[in-house]
Amino acid sequence: MSDWIYPEVINHLKKSCNDFLDEKITIQNIQEEILSAENQVVALEEKWLRTILFDAENKIELLNYTINENELVSSIKPIVQHVLNKIQ
């Protein structure tokens, strides 16, 4: 999508996703960034995005409690990549 209602939120989220994929920020940081973006996207036209962010944040939270710490980053990267693919 080229015309975002919240372009600054989307741009910040893209940067955060890329930073996480490059292992520049922590799991906690990306989880906070996703939650923050979810809370800022309130327009009905972008409800689909809010749903994707909500699901991603919940999946990350679940993995935090169910996956060994040494496998956690590699398990969360596909979730973050999915978010990034949806907002490109």
Coordinates of N, CA and C in Angstrom, one line a residue:
M1 N 0.9 -1.2 0.0 CA 0.0 0.0 0.0 C 0.9 1.2 0.0
S2 N 0.6 2.2 -0.8 CA 1.4 3.4 -1.0 C 1.0 4.6 -0.2
D3 N -0.3 4.7 0.1 CA -0.9 5.8 0.8 C -1.3 5.4 2.2
W4 N -0.4 5.5 3.1 CA -0.8 5.1 4.5 C -1.5 6.3 5.2
I5 N -2.4 6.0 6.0 CA -3.0 7.1 6.8 C -2.0 7.5 7.9
Y6 N -1.2 6.6 8.3 CA -0.2 6.9 9.4 C 1.2 6.7 8.9
P7 N 1.7 7.4 7.9 CA 3.0 7.1 7.3 C 4.2 7.1 8.3
E8 N 4.1 8.0 9.2 CA 5.2 8.1 10.2 C 5.3 6.8 11.1
V9 N 4.1 6.3 11.4 CA 4.0 5.1 12.2 C 4.6 3.9 11.4
I10 N 4.2 3.8 10.1 CA 4.6 2.7 9.3 C 6.1 2.8 9.0
N11 N 6.6 4.0 8.8 CA 8.1 4.1 8.5 C 8.9 3.7 9.7
H12 N 8.4 4.1 10.9 CA 9.1 3.8 12.1 C 9.0 2.2 12.4
L13 N 7.9 1.7 12.1 CA 7.7 0.2 12.2 C 8.6 -0.5 11.2
K14 N 8.7 -0.1 10.0 CA 9.6 -0.7 9.0 C 11.0 -0.7 9.5
K15 N 11.5 0.5 10.0 CA 12.8 0.6 10.6 C 13.1 -0.4 11.7
S16 N 12.1 -0.5 12.6 CA 12.2 -1.4 13.8 C 12.2 -2.8 13.3
C17 N 11.4 -3.2 12.4 CA 11.4 -4.6 11.9 C 12.8 -4.9 11.3
N18 N 13.3 -4.0 10.4 CA 14.6 -4.2 9.8 C 15.7 -4.3 10.9
D19 N 15.6 -3.4 11.9 CA 16.6 -3.5 12.9 C 16.6 -4.8 13.7
F20 N 15.4 -5.3 13.9 CA 15.3 -6.6 14.6 C 15.8 -7.7 13.7
L21 N 15.5 -7.7 12.5 CA 16.0 -8.8 11.6 C 17.5 -8.7 11.4
D22 N 18.1 -7.5 11.6 CA 19.5 -7.4 11.6 C 20.1 -7.6 13.0
E23 N 19.3 -7.9 13.9 CA 19.7 -8.1 15.3 C 20.3 -6.9 16.0
K24 N 19.8 -5.7 15.6 CA 20.2 -4.5 16.2 C 19.4 -4.1 17.5
I25 N 18.1 -4.7 17.5 CA 17.3 -4.4 18.7 C 16.8 -5.8 19.3
T26 N 16.3 -5.7 20.5 CA 16.0 -7.0 21.2 C 14.5 -7.4 20.9
I27 N 14.2 -8.6 21.3 CA 12.8 -9.1 21.2 C 11.9 -8.2 21.9
Q28 N 12.2 -7.7 23.1 CA 11.4 -6.8 23.8 C 11.1 -5.5 23.1
N29 N 12.2 -5.0 22.5 CA 12.1 -3.8 21.7 C 11.1 -3.9 20.5
I30 N 11.2 -5.0 19.7 CA 10.3 -5.2 18.6 C 8.9 -5.4 19.0
Q31 N 8.8 -6.1 20.1 CA 7.4 -6.4 20.7 C 6.8 -5.0 21.1
E32 N 7.5 -4.2 21.7 CA 7.0 -2.9 22.1 C 6.7 -2.0 20.9
E33 N 7.5 -2.1 19.9 CA 7.3 -1.3 18.7 C 6.0 -1.7 17.9
I34 N 5.8 -3.1 17.9 CA 4.6 -3.6 17.2 C 3.4 -3.2 18.0
L35 N 3.4 -3.3 19.3 CA 2.3 -2.9 20.2 C 2.0 -1.4 20.0
S36 N 3.1 -0.6 20.0 CA 2.9 0.8 19.9 C 2.3 1.2 18.5
A37 N 2.7 0.6 17.4 CA 2.1 0.8 16.1 C 0.7 0.4 16.1
E38 N 0.4 -0.8 16.7 CA -1.0 -1.3 16.8 C -1.9 -0.2 17.5
N39 N -1.4 0.3 18.6 CA -2.2 1.3 19.3 C -2.4 2.6 18.6
Q40 N -1.5 2.9 17.6 CA -1.5 4.2 16.9 C -2.4 4.1 15.6
V41 N -2.5 2.9 15.1 CA -3.3 2.7 13.9 C -4.8 2.5 14.3
V42 N -5.6 3.5 14.2 CA -7.0 3.4 14.7 C -8.0 3.6 13.5
A43 N -7.5 4.0 12.4 CA -8.5 4.2 11.3 C -9.1 2.9 10.8
L44 N -10.4 3.0 10.5 CA -11.1 1.8 10.1 C -10.5 1.2 8.8
E45 N -10.0 2.1 7.9 CA -9.5 1.7 6.6 C -8.2 0.8 6.8
E46 N -7.6 0.9 8.0 CA -6.4 0.1 8.2 C -6.6 -0.9 9.4
K47 N -7.8 -1.2 9.6 CA -8.1 -2.2 10.6 C -7.4 -3.6 10.3
W48 N -7.3 -3.9 9.0 CA -6.6 -5.1 8.7 C -5.1 -5.1 9.2
L49 N -4.5 -3.9 9.2 CA -3.1 -3.8 9.6 C -3.1 -4.0 11.2
R50 N -4.0 -3.4 11.8 CA -4.1 -3.5 13.3 C -4.2 -5.0 13.7
T51 N -5.0 -5.7 12.9 CA -5.2 -7.1 13.2 C -3.9 -7.9 13.0
I52 N -3.1 -7.6 12.0 CA -1.9 -8.2 11.7 C -0.9 -7.9 12.9
L53 N -0.9 -6.7 13.3 CA 0.0 -6.3 14.4 C -0.4 -6.9 15.7
F54 N -1.7 -7.0 16.0 CA -2.2 -7.7 17.2 C -1.8 -9.1 17.2
D55 N -2.0 -9.8 16.1 CA -1.6 -11.2 16.0 C -0.1 -11.4 16.2
A56 N 0.7 -10.6 15.5 CA 2.2 -10.7 15.6 C 2.6 -10.5 17.1
E57 N 2.1 -9.5 17.7 CA 2.5 -9.2 19.1 C 2.1 -10.4 20.0
N58 N 0.9 -11.0 19.8 CA 0.5 -12.1 20.6 C 1.3 -13.4 20.3
K59 N 1.7 -13.6 19.1 CA 2.6 -14.7 18.8 C 3.9 -14.6 19.4
I60 N 4.5 -13.4 19.4 CA 5.8 -13.1 20.0 C 5.7 -13.4 21.5
E61 N 4.6 -12.9 22.1 CA 4.4 -13.1 23.6 C 4.3 -14.6 23.9
L62 N 3.6 -15.4 23.1 CA 3.5 -16.8 23.3 C 4.8 -17.5 23.2
L63 N 5.6 -17.1 22.2 CA 6.9 -17.7 22.0 C 7.8 -17.4 23.1
N64 N 7.7 -16.2 23.7 CA 8.5 -15.9 24.8 C 8.4 -16.9 26.0
Y65 N 7.2 -17.5 26.1 CA 7.0 -18.4 27.2 C 7.1 -19.9 26.8
T66 N 7.2 -20.2 25.5 CA 7.2 -21.6 25.1 C 8.4 -22.1 24.4
I67 N 9.3 -21.2 24.0 CA 10.5 -21.6 23.2 C 11.7 -21.3 24.0
N68 N 12.7 -22.2 23.9 CA 14.0 -22.0 24.5 C 14.6 -20.7 24.1
E69 N 15.3 -20.0 25.0 CA 15.8 -18.7 24.8 C 16.8 -18.7 23.6
N70 N 17.6 -19.8 23.4 CA 18.5 -19.8 22.3 C 17.8 -20.0 20.9
E71 N 16.6 -20.4 20.9 CA 15.8 -20.5 19.6 C 14.8 -19.3 19.4
L72 N 14.8 -18.5 20.4 CA 13.7 -17.4 20.4 C 13.8 -16.5 19.2
V73 N 15.0 -15.9 19.0 CA 15.1 -14.9 17.9 C 14.8 -15.5 16.6
S74 N 15.3 -16.7 16.3 CA 15.1 -17.4 15.0 C 13.6 -17.7 14.9
S75 N 12.9 -18.0 15.9 CA 11.5 -18.3 15.9 C 10.6 -17.0 15.7
I76 N 11.1 -15.9 16.1 CA 10.4 -14.6 16.0 C 10.6 -13.9 14.7
K77 N 11.8 -14.2 14.1 CA 12.1 -13.5 12.8 C 11.1 -13.7 11.7
P78 N 10.5 -14.9 11.5 CA 9.5 -15.0 10.5 C 8.2 -14.2 10.8
I79 N 7.9 -14.0 12.0 CA 6.7 -13.2 12.4 C 7.0 -11.7 12.0
V80 N 8.2 -11.2 12.4 CA 8.6 -9.9 12.1 C 8.7 -9.7 10.5
Q81 N 9.2 -10.7 9.9 CA 9.3 -10.6 8.4 C 7.9 -10.5 7.8
H82 N 7.0 -11.2 8.3 CA 5.6 -11.2 7.8 C 5.0 -9.8 8.0
V83 N 5.2 -9.2 9.1 CA 4.7 -7.8 9.3 C 5.4 -6.9 8.3
L84 N 6.7 -7.0 8.2 CA 7.4 -6.2 7.2 C 6.9 -6.4 5.8
N85 N 6.6 -7.6 5.4 CA 6.1 -7.9 4.1 C 4.7 -7.2 3.8
K86 N 3.9 -7.1 4.9 CA 2.6 -6.6 4.8 C 2.6 -5.0 4.7
I87 N 3.7 -4.4 5.2 CA 3.7 -2.9 5.2 C 4.7 -2.4 4.1
Q88 N 5.3 -3.2 3.3 CA 6.2 -2.7 2.3 C 5.4 -2.0 1.2

